Short mmCIF file of C-alpha atoms in Angstrom, two decimals:
data_model
loop_
_atom_site.label_atom_id
_atom_site.label_comp_id
_atom_site.label_asym_id
_atom_site.label_seq_id
_atom_site.Cartn_x
_atom_site.Cartn_y
_atom_site.Cartn_z
CA UNK S 1279 -0.23 -0.09 -0.25
CA UNK S 1280 1.05 3.73 -1.09
CA UNK S 1281 0.56 5.85 2.34
CA UNK S 1282 0.68 10.08 1.89
CA UNK S 1283 0.79 12.49 4.52
CA UNK S 1284 0.24 15.45 3.13
CA UNK S 1285 0.88 18.73 5.47
CA UNK S 1286 0.86 21.91 3.23
CA UNK S 1287 2.62 23.81 6.13
CA UNK S 1288 5.77 21.52 5.81
CA UNK S 1289 5.72 20.97 2.00
CA UNK S 1290 5.58 24.32 1.25
CA UNK S 1291 5.68 26.94 4.01
CA UNK S 1292 4.60 29.43 1.05
CA UNK S 1293 1.43 27.52 -0.17
CA UNK S 1294 -1.05 28.37 2.26
CA UNK S 1295 -0.17 31.70 2.05
CA UNK S 1296 -0.23 31.95 -2.03
CA UNK S 1297 -3.60 30.11 -2.07
CA UNK S 1298 -4.51 32.39 0.87
CA UNK S 1299 -4.21 35.00 -1.32
CA UNK S 1300 -6.50 33.18 -3.34
CA UNK S 1301 -9.14 32.20 -1.39
CA UNK S 1302 -10.77 34.89 0.14
CA UNK S 1303 -12.57 34.51 3.49
CA UNK S 1304 -14.05 36.60 5.86
CA UNK S 1305 -13.94 34.76 9.00
CA UNK S 1306 -12.97 31.91 10.85
CA UNK S 1307 -15.54 29.74 9.65
CA UNK S 1308 -15.21 30.41 6.06
CA UNK S 1309 -11.65 29.81 6.55
CA UNK S 1310 -11.93 26.50 7.70
CA UNK S 1311 -14.77 25.47 5.15
CA UNK S 1312 -12.46 27.21 2.52
CA UNK S 1313 -9.13 24.97 3.78
CA UNK S 1314 -11.47 21.69 4.01
CA UNK S 1315 -12.60 21.67 0.73
CA UNK S 1316 -9.20 22.81 -0.22
CA UNK S 1317 -7.75 19.73 1.06
CA UNK S 1318 -11.04 17.74 0.35
CA UNK S 1319 -10.32 18.53 -3.84
CA UNK S 1320 -6.57 17.54 -2.84
CA UNK S 1321 -7.88 14.30 -1.73
CA UNK S 1322 -10.07 13.41 -4.33
CA UNK S 1323 -8.72 14.90 -7.53
CA UNK S 1324 -5.62 14.56 -7.16
CA UNK S 1325 -4.30 11.51 -4.78
CA UNK S 1326 -6.66 9.30 -5.90
CA UNK S 1327 -6.50 9.37 -9.74
CA UNK S 1328 -2.89 8.65 -9.14
CA UNK S 1329 -3.91 5.41 -7.26
CA UNK S 1330 -3.24 7.05 -3.76
CA UNK S 1331 -5.48 4.81 -1.55
CA UNK S 1332 -7.39 7.09 0.59
CA UNK S 1333 -9.71 6.19 2.93
CA UNK S 1334 -11.76 8.57 4.58
CA UNK S 1335 -12.52 8.48 8.48
CA UNK S 1336 -14.94 10.74 10.19
CA UNK S 1337 -15.50 11.64 13.73
CA UNK S 1338 -18.90 10.96 12.92
CA UNK S 1339 -18.50 7.51 12.14
CA UNK S 1340 -16.22 6.99 15.29
CA UNK S 1341 -18.69 8.29 17.39
CA UNK S 1342 -22.06 6.19 15.67
CA UNK S 1343 -20.37 3.13 15.08
CA UNK S 1344 -16.98 2.47 16.84
CA UNK S 1345 -16.19 -0.96 16.14
CA UNK S 1346 -16.37 -0.35 12.40
CA UNK S 1347 -14.47 2.92 12.57
CA UNK S 1348 -11.63 1.08 14.78
CA UNK S 1349 -11.84 -2.09 12.22
CA UNK S 1350 -11.54 0.27 9.06
CA UNK S 1351 -8.51 1.74 10.39
CA UNK S 1352 -6.80 -0.77 11.46
CA UNK S 1353 -7.20 -2.88 8.06
CA UNK S 1354 -6.17 0.39 6.25
CA UNK S 1355 -3.41 -0.10 8.37
CA UNK S 1356 -2.49 -3.67 7.21
CA UNK S 1357 -3.16 -4.46 11.21
CA UNK S 1358 -5.49 -7.87 11.38
CA UNK S 1359 -7.56 -7.13 14.49
CA UNK S 1360 -9.21 -9.54 16.95
CA UNK S 1361 -12.79 -8.38 18.47
CA UNK S 1362 -10.76 -8.48 21.58
CA UNK S 1363 -8.56 -5.73 20.54
CA UNK S 1364 -10.99 -3.78 18.60
CA UNK S 1365 -12.83 -3.68 22.65
CA UNK S 1366 -9.71 -2.63 24.14
CA UNK S 1367 -8.89 -0.02 21.57
CA UNK S 1368 -12.55 1.72 21.81
CA UNK S 1369 -12.61 1.58 25.67
CA UNK S 1370 -8.95 3.31 25.52
CA UNK S 1371 -9.50 5.71 23.19
CA UNK S 1372 -13.42 6.70 24.00
CA UNK S 1373 -14.36 10.17 24.83
CA UNK S 1374 -15.68 8.82 28.52
CA UNK S 1375 -12.36 7.50 28.75
CA UNK S 1376 -10.17 10.90 27.53
CA UNK S 1377 -12.97 12.69 29.66
CA UNK S 1378 -11.29 11.05 32.67
CA UNK S 1379 -7.47 11.39 31.11
CA UNK S 1380 -8.38 14.93 30.47
CA UNK S 1381 -9.44 15.71 34.28
CA UNK S 1382 -6.30 14.08 35.38
CA UNK S 1383 -4.04 16.33 33.28
CA UNK S 1384 -5.96 19.48 34.01
CA UNK S 1385 -5.53 18.10 37.81
CA UNK S 1386 -2.05 17.71 37.12
CA UNK S 1387 -1.88 13.68 38.42
CA UNK S 1388 -0.99 12.91 34.93
CA UNK S 1389 1.71 13.58 32.60
CA UNK S 1390 -0.01 15.48 29.54
CA UNK S 1391 2.63 14.16 26.92
CA UNK S 1392 1.37 10.91 27.62
CA UNK S 1393 -1.47 11.98 25.20
CA UNK S 1394 -0.97 13.91 22.09
CA UNK S 1395 -3.38 16.62 21.56
CA UNK S 1396 -4.93 16.71 25.22
CA UNK S 1397 -4.15 19.77 26.88
CA UNK S 1398 -4.27 21.01 30.49
CA UNK S 1399 -6.55 24.53 29.67
CA UNK S 1400 -7.84 25.92 26.19
CA UNK S 1401 -10.19 24.98 23.76
CA UNK S 1402 -9.13 21.28 23.49
CA UNK S 1403 -10.21 21.03 26.83
CA UNK S 1404 -13.94 21.65 25.46
CA UNK S 1405 -13.38 19.91 22.93
CA UNK S 1406 -12.45 16.55 24.79
CA UNK S 1407 -15.19 17.48 27.27
CA UNK S 1408 -18.15 17.62 24.90
CA UNK S 1409 -16.84 14.86 22.33
CA UNK S 1410 -20.56 15.07 20.53
CA UNK S 1411 -20.88 14.61 16.72
CA UNK S 1412 -22.15 18.39 15.89
CA UNK S 1413 -21.26 19.41 19.36
CA UNK S 1414 -20.66 22.89 17.57
CA UNK S 1415 -24.12 23.48 17.70
CA UNK S 1416 -24.32 23.77 21.32
CA UNK S 1417 -21.14 25.24 21.82
CA UNK S 1418 -20.87 28.39 19.09
CA UNK S 1419 -23.37 31.46 20.05
CA UNK S 1420 -26.16 31.64 17.34
CA UNK S 1421 -24.71 34.35 15.05
CA UNK S 1422 -21.60 32.44 14.90
CA UNK S 1423 -23.48 29.17 14.30
CA UNK S 1424 -25.16 30.83 11.69
CA UNK S 1425 -21.85 32.21 9.87
CA UNK S 1426 -20.12 28.62 9.82
CA UNK S 1427 -23.85 27.12 8.52
CA UNK S 1428 -23.07 29.62 5.41
CA UNK S 1429 -19.40 29.19 5.08
CA UNK S 1430 -19.85 25.48 4.79
CA UNK S 1431 -22.59 25.42 2.37
CA UNK S 1432 -20.78 28.08 -0.07
CA UNK S 1433 -17.34 26.47 -0.11
CA UNK S 1434 -18.06 22.37 0.79
CA UNK S 1435 -18.27 20.39 -2.37
CA UNK S 1436 -21.65 18.35 -2.77
CA UNK S 1437 -20.64 15.39 -1.26
CA UNK S 1438 -19.69 17.07 2.01
CA UNK S 1439 -22.45 19.11 1.78
CA UNK S 1440 -25.21 15.75 1.62
CA UNK S 1441 -22.78 14.00 4.26
CA UNK S 1442 -23.22 16.93 6.51
CA UNK S 1443 -26.73 18.36 5.98
CA UNK S 1444 -25.71 21.52 4.83
#
């Protein structure tokens, strides 16, 4: 299998700046939706036609069907997993478990470097605390939510609009 890791900031630090001068956005929601569309285009229109095996993994799938998500992710990595392994992974990576870990890190009883992406303060603590599909609908104020929905409706390709009901 061919694996491709694309990080626009590392591949060409000026690329994001150049694209940013072409893609016009007025706020954070528009910026995020525009970049999501750019990455989606790179994957679907450039990588896949060149034979790069891309398997989309969505947070919503993880939350609604964790066993299937874990199996799909493991298969993409070429790992054979038993149901016991799936159960253990689900337990260790569940939002419920991560909320416990988050609390231990906030209370300084666990080293935050053991879990990449978890912080002891800031917006990531909110994401771990919430851990819901479409959690933004309850976290954002109504005017920000409206702006983000409008941005998603404008920038996202049709297939993503359908997936996320925009």
